[in-house]
Amino acid sequence: MPGLHKSSGLGQFLFGFHDETTARHPQLFIDQNIDRHECRRVVSMKILDLGMGRTGTASMKATLTQVGHPTYHGFDMHANPRDCEMWQEAVDAKYFGETSVTLDRASWDKLLGHVSAVTDTSFDMFGPELIAAYPEAKVSSFEHALIKGTDSPFLWNVIQYLDYKAALMSPVVWRGMMNGQFRANDFRESRMNAKTVYREHYAEIREALKDQPGRILEYRLDDGWKPLCDFVE
C-alpha cells in the first residue's frame, strides 16, 4: 500500500505486530484455537461498551480488566480466528437476511460466555441486539464530537480499516462493516456515509435505552476515568 509504513498502527495490522507492541498489550494477543459454537456462559455479562471502534477501546479493555471484568476486544477475534466464523454468521443474520442464526442471548452466550464485558468492533454493529440479550448489563458509550467536513480525524481512524486491501483480511470487516454497517461498496462510499452511520449508531443506543436512563453512562475524554470506574464497579 503506497505511503504505508510497516511501523504504523495500520501497517502493523496488515504486516504483523511488533514484539514491542505485543509485549505492551499482552491481553490483546492471546493465542487460541477455540470453536465457541459449543461453548456456554461461565461468567455473567456486566458491561456493554458500545462506543464506535477506534474511540479508545484498547484503554477501555485495560480499564475493565483492571477492575475485574474479563473483556472481549475486537482484537480478540484475530487472536482466536475461529471467532470470525461466528461473527460472520451474526453479520449475515443482521444485514443479509440469513435465518439459520438468531441474535438472541443463547447465541451470544456461546461466543461471549467467557467474558463479562465487551468493547470495540464488532460490538458497535450489534448494539440493540446486545442490549436486548443482556437486560441486566450496564451500557457505556464514548462519543467523539464530530467536526465539519469529511476529513474528521476520528472518522478517518474508523474508515482507514475499511480500505479494500485491509478489508480482504477479514470478511467481518468487509461484509460486516463496509457492506452492512456503513452501507458501502467501496472506500469512497464508506467515507460519504461515515458521519451518518456514526450519528445513527449513538441515536440507536439512546433509543434502545430511553426508558432505562440509569443503565447507560455517556462520557467524554475530559470526564476522566472516575465516572466510568464508579459506574462499572
mmCIF file of C-alpha atoms in Angstrom, residues 43-47 60-72 114-118 229 232-233:
data_model
loop_
_atom_site.group_PDB
_atom_site.id
_atom_site.type_symbol
_atom_site.label_atom_id
_atom_site.label_comp_id
_atom_site.label_asym_id
_atom_site.label_seq_id
_atom_site.Cartn_x
_atom_site.Cartn_y
_atom_site.Cartn_z
ATOM 1 C CA VAL A 43 -19.396 -15.604 33.891
ATOM 2 C CA SER A 44 -22.216 -13.052 33.990
ATOM 3 C CA MET A 45 -22.299 -10.302 31.369
ATOM 4 C CA LYS A 46 -21.908 -6.988 33.205
ATOM 5 C CA ILE A 47 -20.697 -4.240 30.823
ATOM 6 C CA MET A 60 -11.291 0.629 27.838
ATOM 7 C CA LYS A 61 -10.384 -3.056 27.772
ATOM 8 C CA ALA A 62 -7.381 -2.431 30.027
ATOM 9 C CA THR A 63 -9.546 -0.474 32.487
ATOM 10 C CA LEU A 64 -12.356 -3.018 32.569
ATOM 11 C CA THR A 65 -9.876 -5.856 33.012
ATOM 12 C CA GLN A 66 -8.146 -3.988 35.827
ATOM 13 C CA VAL A 67 -11.400 -3.584 37.755
ATOM 14 C CA GLY A 68 -12.123 -7.291 37.431
ATOM 15 C CA HIS A 69 -14.059 -7.774 34.200
ATOM 16 C CA PRO A 70 -12.614 -10.203 31.620
ATOM 17 C CA THR A 71 -13.233 -8.255 28.420
ATOM 18 C CA TYR A 72 -13.628 -9.144 24.743
ATOM 19 C CA HIS A 114 -16.183 -16.414 28.783
ATOM 20 C CA VAL A 115 -16.253 -12.615 29.325
ATOM 21 C CA SER A 116 -18.219 -10.187 31.479
ATOM 22 C CA ALA A 117 -17.545 -7.086 29.337
ATOM 23 C CA VAL A 118 -17.205 -6.212 25.638
ATOM 24 C CA CYS A 229 -14.878 3.165 37.286
ATOM 25 C CA VAL A 232 -18.774 -0.425 36.312
ATOM 26 C CA GLU A 233 -17.827 -1.470 39.843
#
